[in-house]
Amino acid sequence: MSDTDDTRLDALLTAAAHRHPGRPALTAEGRTWTYAELDDAVEVLAGRLAAVGVAPGDRVGVHAPKGTAAVLGIYAGLRAGAVVAPLDVADPPVRTAHMVRGAGISVLLTSDRAPAASRRAAAEALTPGSPAATEGALDHGLHWIRTLPTTDRPAPLPAPTDHGGYVLFTSGSTGRPKGVLLSHANVAHFALWAAEELGLTEADRVGSQAALTFDLTTFDLFSTAAAGACAVLMPDVLRAFPRDVVGWLTEQRITAFYAVPSLYQGMLEQGGIEGHFPASLRVAAFAGEPFAPRPLERYLGLLGEVPFYNLYGPTETNVCTYSRVPADWTADQEITIGRAVDGDTVDVFDEDGRPTDGQGEILVAGATVFQGYLQDGTLVDPTRTVVFRDGVPRRAYATGDIGRITGDGRIFLRGRGDSQVKRRGHRIDLLDVESAVLGLPQVTAAAVVAKDGPHRGEIWAYVRTAASAEDVLAGLRGVLPLRMLPDRVVTTDSLPVNARGKVDRRALAISTVTA
Amino acid sequence: MHTVEDLCALISSKITWGRGEEPQRLLPDTPLLELGLLDSLTIMQIVTALDAEAGLTLPDTEIVAANFRNPGALWAVLENIGAGAAR
């Protein structure tokens, strides 16, 4: 048991409203909300949700562009006891519908800014032949759309998520996004740990740049609330423009910032951050993918006394290891993802399932480890009991990441043992993309690979089809989010096979043939 | 690259359109960012194509959301760059 076992995420907000009622809690879309205002609005909205039939344990999707309405929707859902799943309005409706059905989402909360996209996703999610989704208006520009009749509730989730939780979707190998089910305590443990480790106080202004579907924003929302600080939401349209991000960090006097290395590197290479370093910044963190060594060294020079944290962990464990990058670190040294956060146990295991000092798979146990995947309406728990180095058996999640651990508990990453890749900070399962390709008409065979050699870092789809590469790409655009589209589609009459008669992905990965 | 329509065509050619969407329908005032049509990769592809196909080099300082909010806004920036180059 840890001290966060019964902490509720929405209670962090209420506690801050008691301690600092008049302090700023949220700045978004040109308005600042105090903690008292935000907590009151959440309380009223939660009551409205209950009145339209949202009961504890129900799954509620927040399908709204990042903004005040989305934040209110998340907190109100949590306050009503729902399991809240932030969803991305830019995802194709077909994919959103998979998530709605897979997680058993019965209500979507949408905002004035994207009702059409939400209606399309809801229509797509409904069983064919069932009547159109009912909907209604709430306060603050929020609307609800019912995607499952109240008489059609999915089976209740086991404790503790029968009284609420959080769902973040990740790319899965089956072609269906997997819903990572987290308890309040899972998220709260990370939020409180990070607030303390990064030294957040009520004077901080936390810059929130990531999508709400991304686990980085659990820091932006909940660590911020735990500290009574102010969450400042960056307008979504700025994310693709590193120069705007640098300007925004300065104008908004951001003091704490958590982002993927791709964005930090963009700010260095195109954003001019070296000439215009945000003066208020006092702590920064990155996660999601390894930081390229040379840009990292340049950042450390820029940051000076400002601590720069490397946080590691798949969505299933949120952050499970951390390291404050030494200010004098240089690009010729190996970078560590650090040691386990308090409350988690992280170790490396060999193929026989024993802790090893050599290379092996990284396993995580402890307070941040998720409850299981929501898939096809049911909860699937992939964790297993594993005996750790200290002889203690623990419920552990195998990350699929390969690494090595030193005698003092620092872990070094060594890649992956499966089909999962990171591209620009996004986790993508190549088999997820491949099954989308195979689902297109006119496609008879396909292999999706991460390229090596001159196109390293790109994802290419090799497709046996009568259709053109453009047709394949257009088809994929209808079923996959932009971030998951292949960088290139190569149509081919045949796919190479290896000695065992299977598609030779290794050969494709290094092939330079483009047609 | 002579008109804003040429620019619309270039931008359109870099966007991955879904089936059933109408690629030709980009207008000078189409809100590219609000509609989520551009991601960071598409933006870099447009910048590269402007350089390669039209000889217009967009400096990093001009690669900002305000200039990509619609084709007309980007056209105004390109006209300035073109005028500068012609002098």
XYZ file of N, CA and C in Angstrom, chain A residues 323-457:
405
model
N 15.685 10.011 -14.855
C 17.060 10.427 -14.639
C 17.143 11.926 -14.897
N 17.800 12.645 -14.001
C 18.091 14.037 -14.285
C 19.403 14.041 -15.055
N 19.361 14.495 -16.310
C 20.557 14.422 -17.147
C 21.614 15.350 -16.560
N 22.840 14.818 -16.261
C 23.875 15.678 -15.671
C 24.198 16.849 -16.607
N 24.376 18.040 -16.031
C 24.613 19.245 -16.834
C 25.883 19.124 -17.671
N 26.826 18.289 -17.206
C 28.088 18.167 -17.949
C 28.109 16.928 -18.840
N 26.938 16.334 -19.078
C 26.854 15.163 -19.963
C 27.282 15.555 -21.374
N 28.014 14.663 -22.044
C 28.416 14.950 -23.421
C 27.986 13.824 -24.345
N 27.908 14.147 -25.649
C 27.311 13.245 -26.639
C 28.078 11.943 -26.820
N 29.318 11.880 -26.331
C 30.061 10.627 -26.481
C 29.737 9.633 -25.366
N 28.892 10.050 -24.409
C 28.513 9.137 -23.331
C 27.171 8.488 -23.649
N 26.957 7.321 -23.026
C 25.666 6.670 -23.200
C 24.642 7.391 -22.322
N 23.395 7.470 -22.812
C 22.369 8.127 -21.999
C 21.562 7.053 -21.276
N 21.319 7.278 -19.991
C 20.534 6.298 -19.225
C 19.099 6.801 -19.061
N 18.158 5.842 -19.011
C 16.783 6.226 -18.674
C 16.618 6.280 -17.155
N 17.710 5.992 -16.445
C 17.716 6.207 -15.007
C 17.208 5.036 -14.204
N 16.799 5.329 -12.979
C 16.366 4.266 -12.068
C 14.878 4.386 -11.779
N 14.330 3.357 -11.125
C 12.890 3.292 -10.890
C 12.388 4.469 -10.056
N 11.200 4.952 -10.370
C 10.566 5.965 -9.529
C 10.127 5.299 -8.221
N 9.985 6.092 -7.176
C 9.527 5.545 -5.889
C 8.183 4.845 -6.088
N 8.063 3.663 -5.533
C 6.790 2.948 -5.646
C 6.773 1.929 -6.777
N 7.752 2.013 -7.678
C 7.867 1.030 -8.762
C 9.141 0.210 -8.579
N 9.113 -1.016 -9.093
C 10.322 -1.840 -9.158
C 10.546 -2.164 -10.627
N 11.736 -1.889 -11.108
C 12.036 -2.114 -12.519
C 13.314 -2.944 -12.596
N 13.279 -3.994 -13.420
C 14.488 -4.811 -13.561
C 14.525 -5.418 -14.961
N 15.678 -6.037 -15.267
C 15.894 -6.631 -16.583
C 15.962 -8.150 -16.424
N 15.246 -8.863 -17.296
C 15.124 -10.326 -17.171
C 15.606 -11.019 -18.438
N 16.237 -12.184 -18.258
C 16.704 -12.935 -19.425
C 15.566 -13.775 -20.008
N 15.886 -14.528 -21.056
C 14.839 -15.284 -21.760
C 14.184 -16.343 -20.892
N 14.894 -16.771 -19.830
C 14.311 -17.765 -18.936
C 13.525 -17.121 -17.795
N 13.375 -15.799 -17.854
C 12.579 -15.116 -16.846
C 13.314 -14.842 -15.555
N 14.662 -14.867 -15.603
C 15.433 -14.572 -14.393
C 16.113 -13.219 -14.523
N 16.232 -12.477 -13.394
C 16.929 -11.191 -13.437
C 18.340 -11.390 -13.966
N 18.788 -10.493 -14.821
C 20.097 -10.663 -15.429
C 20.905 -9.373 -15.375
N 22.221 -9.534 -15.329
C 23.100 -8.376 -15.425
C 23.442 -8.089 -16.882
N 23.058 -9.028 -17.755
C 23.284 -8.818 -19.180
C 22.090 -8.118 -19.811
N 21.976 -8.272 -21.131
C 20.869 -7.644 -21.833
C 19.611 -8.483 -21.684
N 18.461 -7.850 -21.597
C 17.210 -8.593 -21.469
C 16.012 -7.664 -21.559
N 14.832 -8.202 -21.215
C 13.616 -7.406 -21.319
C 13.367 -6.640 -20.023
N 12.888 -5.405 -20.170
C 12.596 -4.566 -19.008
C 11.191 -4.888 -18.490
N 11.112 -5.268 -17.206
C 9.819 -5.539 -16.570
C 9.565 -4.519 -15.468
N 8.298 -4.159 -15.302
C 7.940 -3.120 -14.350
C 6.844 -3.631 -13.419
N 7.010 -3.393 -12.137
C 5.971 -3.702 -11.155
C 5.766 -2.480 -10.286
N 4.578 -2.351 -9.699
C 4.388 -1.272 -8.741
C 3.193 -0.384 -9.008
N 3.253 0.783 -8.367
C 2.079 1.649 -8.243
C 1.583 2.220 -9.568
N 2.457 2.350 -10.558
C 1.990 2.982 -11.808
C 1.554 1.953 -12.853
N 1.719 0.656 -12.561
C 1.390 -0.369 -13.562
C -0.131 -0.483 -13.744
N -0.551 -0.421 -15.012
C -1.969 -0.346 -15.372
C -2.770 -1.589 -14.967
N -4.096 -1.500 -15.190
C -5.010 -2.581 -14.795
C -5.138 -3.642 -15.878
N -4.916 -3.229 -17.139
C -5.075 -4.163 -18.254
C -5.564 -3.409 -19.478
N -5.742 -4.138 -20.577
C -6.234 -3.521 -21.812
C -7.740 -3.677 -21.929
N -8.399 -2.614 -22.381
C -9.799 -2.716 -22.759
C -9.826 -3.020 -24.246
N -10.292 -4.197 -24.580
C -10.318 -4.623 -25.966
C -11.579 -5.426 -26.193
N -12.300 -5.085 -27.261
C -13.556 -5.768 -27.571
C -14.486 -5.799 -26.359
N -14.468 -4.715 -25.603
C -15.422 -4.565 -24.509
C -15.028 -5.266 -23.211
N -13.929 -6.034 -23.229
C -13.540 -6.712 -21.989
C -12.145 -6.292 -21.545
N -11.831 -6.588 -20.286
C -10.532 -6.241 -19.715
C -9.598 -7.435 -19.822
N -8.455 -7.215 -20.463
C -7.450 -8.272 -20.611
C -6.197 -7.824 -19.863
N -5.818 -8.579 -18.842
C -4.654 -8.185 -18.038
C -3.424 -8.987 -18.478
N -2.457 -8.335 -19.116
C -1.291 -9.067 -19.613
C -0.181 -9.210 -18.572
N -0.382 -8.670 -17.364
C 0.697 -8.760 -16.369
C 0.794 -10.190 -15.840
N 1.934 -10.524 -15.259
C 2.091 -11.849 -14.650
C 2.952 -11.699 -13.397
N 2.881 -12.702 -12.542
C 3.669 -12.637 -11.312
C 5.091 -13.099 -11.597
N 6.027 -12.255 -11.228
C 7.432 -12.517 -11.532
C 8.239 -12.316 -10.257
N 9.208 -13.211 -10.031
C 10.078 -13.069 -8.864
C 11.233 -12.143 -9.226
N 11.339 -11.045 -8.485
C 12.372 -10.044 -8.768
C 13.680 -10.422 -8.073
N 14.698 -9.627 -8.329
C 16.059 -9.868 -7.852
C 16.116 -10.053 -6.328
N 15.218 -9.326 -5.612
C 15.224 -9.412 -4.154
C 14.437 -10.619 -3.639
N 13.989 -11.488 -4.587
C 13.261 -12.681 -4.167
C 11.769 -12.460 -3.973
N 11.305 -11.228 -4.151
C 9.894 -10.913 -3.921
C 9.102 -11.090 -5.225
N 8.020 -11.899 -5.175
C 7.164 -11.991 -6.364
C 6.274 -10.762 -6.495
N 6.196 -10.218 -7.711
C 5.370 -9.019 -7.925
C 4.590 -9.155 -9.225
N 3.442 -8.443 -9.292
C 2.659 -8.363 -10.527
C 3.421 -7.440 -11.482
N 3.879 -8.009 -12.613
C 4.796 -7.244 -13.463
C 4.281 -7.139 -14.889
N 4.591 -6.021 -15.513
C 4.285 -5.809 -16.921
C 5.586 -5.885 -17.717
N 5.595 -6.759 -18.752
C 6.768 -6.884 -19.619
C 6.653 -5.844 -20.727
N 7.598 -4.894 -20.760
C 7.456 -3.743 -21.661
C 7.750 -4.070 -23.115
N 8.501 -5.168 -23.366
C 8.944 -5.420 -24.734
C 10.177 -4.606 -25.091
N 10.574 -3.689 -24.210
C 11.808 -2.930 -24.421
C 12.987 -3.756 -23.930
N 14.058 -3.729 -24.699
C 15.271 -4.457 -24.328
C 16.224 -3.476 -23.654
N 16.883 -3.932 -22.581
C 17.794 -3.040 -21.868
C 18.816 -3.804 -21.047
N 19.552 -3.012 -20.279
C 20.605 -3.555 -19.423
C 20.552 -2.725 -18.147
N 20.829 -3.362 -16.995
C 20.766 -2.630 -15.723
C 22.128 -2.701 -15.047
N 22.541 -1.585 -14.459
C 23.831 -1.569 -13.772
C 23.636 -1.924 -12.304
N 24.740 -2.172 -11.609
C 24.677 -2.551 -10.203
C 23.944 -1.535 -9.341
N 23.980 -0.243 -9.731
C 23.312 0.781 -8.926
C 21.907 1.097 -9.456
N 21.363 0.197 -10.320
C 19.953 0.322 -10.698
C 19.649 1.242 -11.861
N 20.689 1.718 -12.542
C 20.429 2.565 -13.719
C 20.226 1.679 -14.935
N 19.237 2.043 -15.767
C 18.896 1.214 -16.919
C 19.280 1.937 -18.216
N 19.812 1.140 -19.148
C 20.162 1.645 -20.475
C 19.310 0.906 -21.500
N 18.657 1.648 -22.388
C 17.779 1.048 -23.395
C 18.597 0.480 -24.544
N 18.080 -0.644 -25.102
C 18.775 -1.309 -26.210
C 17.820 -1.647 -27.350
N 16.709 -0.950 -27.469
C 15.794 -1.209 -28.580
C 14.635 -2.108 -28.191
N 14.035 -2.770 -29.203
C 12.862 -3.584 -28.945
C 12.982 -4.960 -29.546
N 12.198 -5.881 -29.023
C 12.223 -7.234 -29.535
C 11.029 -7.558 -30.429
N 10.209 -6.533 -30.780
C 9.010 -6.856 -31.564
C 8.764 -5.830 -32.669
N 7.513 -5.715 -33.096
C 7.175 -4.908 -34.268
C 6.835 -3.458 -33.916
N 7.103 -3.060 -32.675
C 6.732 -1.713 -32.271
C 7.872 -0.730 -32.558
N 7.530 0.454 -33.075
C 8.550 1.477 -33.312
C 8.070 2.812 -32.752
N 9.010 3.743 -32.601
C 8.662 5.112 -32.233
C 9.003 5.996 -33.427
N 8.071 6.816 -33.826
C 8.363 7.791 -34.865
C 7.854 9.142 -34.371
N 8.737 10.109 -34.327
C 8.428 11.444 -33.806
C 7.673 11.367 -32.469
N 8.114 10.435 -31.612
C 7.554 10.334 -30.268
C 6.286 9.501 -30.183
N 5.727 9.127 -31.333
C 4.512 8.318 -31.311
C 4.855 6.839 -31.372
N 4.166 6.073 -30.544
C 4.371 4.633 -30.545
C 3.479 4.024 -31.622
N 4.096 3.295 -32.525
C 3.358 2.705 -33.641
C 3.712 1.235 -33.738
N 2.670 0.374 -33.769
C 2.929 -1.033 -34.027
C 2.832 -1.242 -35.531
N 3.922 -1.704 -36.144
C 3.938 -1.871 -37.597
C 2.825 -2.809 -38.057
N 2.472 -3.781 -37.210
C 1.411 -4.720 -37.575
C 0.045 -4.033 -37.585
N -0.094 -2.970 -36.812
C -1.326 -2.175 -36.804
C -1.499 -1.517 -38.178
N -0.397 -0.922 -38.678
C -0.426 -0.292 -40.000
C -0.648 -1.368 -41.071
N 0.058 -2.488 -40.893
C -0.040 -3.560 -41.888
C -1.464 -4.098 -41.998
N -2.131 -4.231 -40.851
C -3.484 -4.782 -40.948
C -4.434 -3.771 -41.580
N -4.135 -2.459 -41.440
C -4.935 -1.445 -42.128
C -4.719 -1.549 -43.639
N -3.468 -1.787 -44.056
C -3.188 -1.943 -45.487
C -3.922 -3.171 -46.023
N -3.827 -4.258 -45.282
C -4.452 -5.510 -45.727
C -5.976 -5.405 -45.776
N -6.512 -4.441 -45.014
C -7.960 -4.261 -45.002
C -8.478 -3.489 -46.209
N -7.596 -2.946 -47.026
C -8.028 -2.154 -48.180
C -8.443 -3.071 -49.330
N -9.433 -2.634 -50.125
C -9.802 -3.452 -51.278
C -8.616 -3.522 -52.254
N -8.528 -4.547 -53.009
C -7.506 -4.716 -54.053
C -6.118 -5.053 -53.515
N -5.967 -5.121 -52.182
C -4.653 -5.477 -51.634
C -4.619 -6.974 -51.367
N -3.609 -7.667 -51.914
C -3.545 -9.116 -51.711
C -2.437 -9.521 -50.741
N -1.417 -8.679 -50.597
C -0.365 -8.967 -49.618
C 0.315 -7.661 -49.261
N 0.884 -7.606 -48.053
C 1.548 -6.372 -47.645
C 2.526 -6.658 -46.518
N 3.587 -5.868 -46.459
C 4.506 -5.894 -45.330
C 4.871 -4.453 -45.008
N 4.719 -4.072 -43.750
C 5.056 -2.711 -43.329
C 6.306 -2.798 -42.467
N 7.335 -2.058 -42.846
C 8.624 -2.185 -42.148
C 9.173 -0.817 -41.748
N 9.993 -0.819 -40.696
C 10.764 0.366 -40.321
C 12.061 0.305 -41.111
N 12.348 1.370 -41.863
C 13.498 1.346 -42.763
C 14.810 1.509 -42.017
N 15.805 0.907 -42.610
C 17.165 1.085 -42.122
C 17.935 1.769 -43.253
N 19.186 2.077 -43.043
C 19.983 2.688 -44.112
C 19.595 4.140 -44.325
N 19.610 4.608 -45.573
C 19.409 6.037 -45.833
C 18.033 6.557 -45.393
N 17.043 5.673 -45.316
C 15.700 6.119 -44.915
C 15.378 5.723 -43.481
N 16.401 5.516 -42.678
C 16.241 5.128 -41.280
C 15.249 6.050 -40.576
N 14.354 5.459 -39.816
C 13.360 6.264 -39.098
C 12.039 6.368 -39.842
